[in-house]
Structures are given as structure tokens and as C-alpha cells.
PDB file of C-alpha atoms in Angstrom:
ATOM      1  CA  MET A 295     144.820 133.707  84.460  1.00  0.00           C
ATOM      2  CA  GLU A 296     143.583 136.595  82.630  1.00  0.00           C
ATOM      3  CA  LYS A 297     146.678 137.847  81.360  1.00  0.00           C
ATOM      4  CA  ALA A 298     147.704 134.289  80.151  1.00  0.00           C
ATOM      5  CA  LEU A 299     144.867 134.539  77.903  1.00  0.00           C
ATOM      6  CA  VAL A 300     145.758 137.950  76.307  1.00  0.00           C
ATOM      7  CA  LYS A 301     146.858 137.862  72.936  1.00  0.00           C
ATOM      8  CA  PRO A 302     149.995 139.552  71.494  1.00  0.00           C
ATOM      9  CA  ALA A 303     149.357 142.883  70.025  1.00  0.00           C
ATOM     10  CA  SER A 304     151.606 142.107  66.943  1.00  0.00           C
ATOM     11  CA  THR A 305     152.132 138.778  64.900  1.00  0.00           C
ATOM     12  CA  ALA A 306     155.267 140.030  63.716  1.00  0.00           C
ATOM     13  CA  LYS A 307     158.406 137.985  63.855  1.00  0.00           C
ATOM     14  CA  TYR A 308     160.790 140.759  64.051  1.00  0.00           C
ATOM     15  CA  PHE A 309     160.890 144.207  65.663  1.00  0.00           C
ATOM     16  CA  ASP A 310     161.308 147.127  63.333  1.00  0.00           C
ATOM     17  CA  GLY A 311     164.771 148.756  63.659  1.00  0.00           C
ATOM     18  CA  THR A 312     168.425 148.436  62.605  1.00  0.00           C
ATOM     19  CA  PHE A 313     170.408 145.483  64.312  1.00  0.00           C
ATOM     20  CA  MET A 314     174.063 144.738  64.617  1.00  0.00           C
ATOM     21  CA  ALA A 315     175.935 141.496  64.881  1.00  0.00           C
ATOM     22  CA  ILE A 316     179.314 140.200  64.453  1.00  0.00           C
ATOM     23  CA  SER A 317     180.555 136.850  63.026  1.00  0.00           C
ATOM     24  CA  ASP A 318     182.731 134.594  64.421  1.00  0.00           C
ATOM     25  CA  GLN A 319     186.445 135.364  63.848  1.00  0.00           C
ATOM     26  CA  THR A 320     188.235 133.222  61.424  1.00  0.00           C
ATOM     27  CA  GLU A 321     191.990 132.925  60.486  1.00  0.00           C
ATOM     28  CA  LYS A 322     191.152 135.971  57.886  1.00  0.00           C
ATOM     29  CA  GLY A 323     189.034 138.084  60.097  1.00  0.00           C
ATOM     30  CA  TRP A 324     185.448 138.831  60.897  1.00  0.00           C
ATOM     31  CA  THR A 325     182.437 140.645  59.627  1.00  0.00           C
ATOM     32  CA  VAL A 326     179.913 143.126  61.255  1.00  0.00           C
ATOM     33  CA  ALA A 327     176.628 143.388  59.590  1.00  0.00           C
ATOM     34  CA  TRP A 328     173.912 145.985  60.350  1.00  0.00           C
ATOM     35  CA  VAL A 329     170.339 144.808  59.130  1.00  0.00           C
ATOM     36  CA  THR A 330     167.230 146.971  58.866  1.00  0.00           C
ATOM     37  CA  ILE A 331     163.840 145.567  59.272  1.00  0.00           C
ATOM     38  CA  GLU A 332     160.418 147.194  58.541  1.00  0.00           C
ATOM     39  CA  ASP A 333     157.347 145.216  58.811  1.00  0.00           C
ATOM     40  CA  ASP A 334     158.926 141.917  59.123  1.00  0.00           C
ATOM     41  CA  LYS A 335     160.915 142.507  55.920  1.00  0.00           C
ATOM     42  CA  ILE A 336     164.734 142.925  55.706  1.00  0.00           C
ATOM     43  CA  THR A 337     165.088 146.516  53.712  1.00  0.00           C
ATOM     44  CA  ASP A 338     168.695 147.090  54.034  1.00  0.00           C
ATOM     45  CA  VAL A 339     172.165 145.259  54.975  1.00  0.00           C
ATOM     46  CA  VAL A 340     175.433 146.916  55.170  1.00  0.00           C
ATOM     47  CA  PHE A 341     178.517 144.902  56.251  1.00  0.00           C
ATOM     48  CA  HIS A 342     182.257 145.465  56.830  1.00  0.00           C
ATOM     49  CA  SER A 343     184.768 142.807  56.979  1.00  0.00           C
ATOM     50  CA  THR A 344     188.251 142.808  58.274  1.00  0.00           C
ATOM     51  CA  THR A 345     191.664 141.209  56.815  1.00  0.00           C
ATOM     52  CA  LYS A 346     194.684 140.213  58.627  1.00  0.00           C
ATOM     53  CA  THR A 347     198.016 142.524  58.165  1.00  0.00           C
ATOM     54  CA  THR A 348     201.058 142.907  59.661  1.00  0.00           C
ATOM     55  CA  ASP A 349     202.417 146.313  61.139  1.00  0.00           C
ATOM     56  CA  ASP A 350     205.822 147.784  60.725  1.00  0.00           C
ATOM     57  CA  GLU A 351     206.935 146.053  64.012  1.00  0.00           C
ATOM     58  CA  GLY A 352     205.736 142.547  62.622  1.00  0.00           C
ATOM     59  CA  ASN A 353     202.610 142.524  64.775  1.00  0.00           C
ATOM     60  CA  THR A 354     199.702 140.887  63.522  1.00  0.00           C
ATOM     61  CA  LYS A 355     196.459 143.112  63.379  1.00  0.00           C
ATOM     62  CA  PHE A 356     193.064 143.162  61.735  1.00  0.00           C
ATOM     63  CA  VAL A 357     191.982 146.025  59.514  1.00  0.00           C
ATOM     64  CA  ARG A 358     188.790 147.121  57.976  1.00  0.00           C
ATOM     65  CA  LYS A 359     188.538 146.036  54.077  1.00  0.00           C
ATOM     66  CA  ASP A 360     188.164 149.253  52.072  1.00  0.00           C
ATOM     67  CA  GLU A 361     188.290 150.092  48.428  1.00  0.00           C
ATOM     68  CA  THR A 362     191.972 149.404  48.325  1.00  0.00           C
ATOM     69  CA  TYR A 363     191.455 145.690  49.234  1.00  0.00           C
ATOM     70  CA  PRO A 364     193.051 143.799  46.154  1.00  0.00           C
ATOM     71  CA  HIS A 365     190.721 140.719  45.969  1.00  0.00           C
ATOM     72  CA  ALA A 366     187.968 141.792  43.418  1.00  0.00           C
ATOM     73  CA  PRO A 367     185.520 139.047  44.225  1.00  0.00           C
ATOM     74  CA  TYR A 368     185.289 140.832  47.963  1.00  0.00           C
ATOM     75  CA  HIS A 369     183.945 143.980  46.081  1.00  0.00           C
ATOM     76  CA  GLU A 370     181.598 142.085  44.109  1.00  0.00           C
ATOM     77  CA  ALA A 371     180.302 140.634  47.281  1.00  0.00           C
ATOM     78  CA  ARG A 372     179.784 144.108  48.894  1.00  0.00           C
ATOM     79  CA  GLU A 373     177.506 145.008  46.179  1.00  0.00           C
ATOM     80  CA  VAL A 374     175.354 141.826  45.563  1.00  0.00           C
ATOM     81  CA  LEU A 375     175.281 140.182  49.059  1.00  0.00           C
ATOM     82  CA  PRO A 376     172.908 142.612  50.522  1.00  0.00           C
ATOM     83  CA  GLU A 377     170.903 142.667  47.517  1.00  0.00           C
ATOM     84  CA  ARG A 378     170.310 139.013  47.679  1.00  0.00           C
ATOM     85  CA  ILE A 379     169.635 139.006  51.392  1.00  0.00           C
ATOM     86  CA  VAL A 380     166.997 141.939  51.073  1.00  0.00           C
ATOM     87  CA  GLU A 381     165.356 140.002  48.135  1.00  0.00           C
ATOM     88  CA  LYS A 382     165.263 136.640  49.710  1.00  0.00           C
ATOM     89  CA  ASN A 383     164.407 138.223  53.012  1.00  0.00           C
ATOM     90  CA  GLY A 384     167.081 136.077  54.845  1.00  0.00           C
ATOM     91  CA  THR A 385     170.337 134.379  54.389  1.00  0.00           C
ATOM     92  CA  ASP A 386     169.246 131.566  52.034  1.00  0.00           C
ATOM     93  CA  ILE A 387     171.511 132.846  49.423  1.00  0.00           C
ATOM     94  CA  GLU A 388     174.214 131.660  46.884  1.00  0.00           C
ATOM     95  CA  ALA A 389     177.824 132.538  47.668  1.00  0.00           C
ATOM     96  CA  VAL A 390     179.731 134.891  45.612  1.00  0.00           C
ATOM     97  CA  THR A 391     182.362 133.089  43.649  1.00  0.00           C
ATOM     98  CA  GLY A 392     185.724 133.697  44.933  1.00  0.00           C
ATOM     99  CA  ALA A 393     184.109 135.284  47.946  1.00  0.00           C
ATOM    100  CA  THR A 394     182.913 132.075  49.876  1.00  0.00           C
ATOM    101  CA  GLY A 395     184.403 133.080  53.126  1.00  0.00           C
ATOM    102  CA  THR A 396     183.010 136.579  53.091  1.00  0.00           C
ATOM    103  CA  THR A 397     179.744 135.132  52.038  1.00  0.00           C
ATOM    104  CA  GLU A 398     179.451 132.861  55.169  1.00  0.00           C
ATOM    105  CA  THR A 399     180.804 135.315  57.644  1.00  0.00           C
ATOM    106  CA  VAL A 400     178.233 138.006  56.138  1.00  0.00           C
ATOM    107  CA  LYS A 401     175.528 135.304  56.447  1.00  0.00           C
ATOM    108  CA  GLN A 402     176.397 134.412  59.948  1.00  0.00           C
ATOM    109  CA  ALA A 403     176.499 138.073  61.119  1.00  0.00           C
ATOM    110  CA  VAL A 404     173.078 138.730  59.533  1.00  0.00           C
ATOM    111  CA  GLU A 405     171.645 135.556  61.130  1.00  0.00           C
ATOM    112  CA  ARG A 406     172.825 136.939  64.522  1.00  0.00           C
ATOM    113  CA  ALA A 407     171.301 140.296  63.925  1.00  0.00           C
ATOM    114  CA  LEU A 408     167.932 138.512  63.011  1.00  0.00           C
ATOM    115  CA  GLU A 409     167.967 136.855  66.297  1.00  0.00           C
ATOM    116  CA  GLN A 410     168.445 140.040  68.179  1.00  0.00           C
ATOM    117  CA  ALA A 411     165.690 141.360  66.179  1.00  0.00           C
ATOM    118  CA  SER A 412     163.177 138.327  67.091  1.00  0.00           C
ATOM    119  CA  ARG A 413     160.229 139.221  69.216  1.00  0.00           C
TER     120      ARG A 413
END
């Protein structure tokens, strides 16, 4: 009974650290996000998304979108989504025009990382 009355040492919602999670796969690919939390604040978000392509033999595969990915709104999303998530300390953010799919998979991956960080 004594242990049941012991109050937790911390009232923090999240553990400090960096947490990684993956979105669901869509027909276009998926997103991996790393979320860093300090004192219940999101301090950094990094994400990488994939895109579907075909190799020389005609096989479908997914590759990481890099600086050569031709869709400009994706590159804008790479810049602004982490800033918005840090600013809002969560995923209640506006989508990047032209990168709605990326916005949604980033939000899902970040939400999953936050679930992992939950106390």
C-alpha cells in the first residue's frame, strides 16, 4: 500500500532523448522521423522520406528522396515542417502547399515518436 501512495518523481509528459518512428507506407513511400525532446519540449525534428522508382530490370523499389528529387514543394517541406513542429511543440501544423502527402507522413511519424517518448 505504501508504494501505491508514492508520487512519481517527475510530472514530465515525455522522456528526454531522441526517438525514431516510421509512418505507414503509402503508394508513394513512407517517412522516418527522429524527434529530440528536452524538458517536454520538442527541440529538433529530422525526417527522410522515400519515393517509388523502377530499377533497370523494371522492378519497383523505394529510395530516399535526396537533393536531386525534382518536386520543389518537398524541399520546402524539409525546411519548414521541422520548424513548425518545434514551434508548436507538436503536429498541429499547416500542410506545405504541394506537399500534403509529405506533411501527413511526417506528422504521423512524429506522433509515433512522441508516443514512444511518453512516460
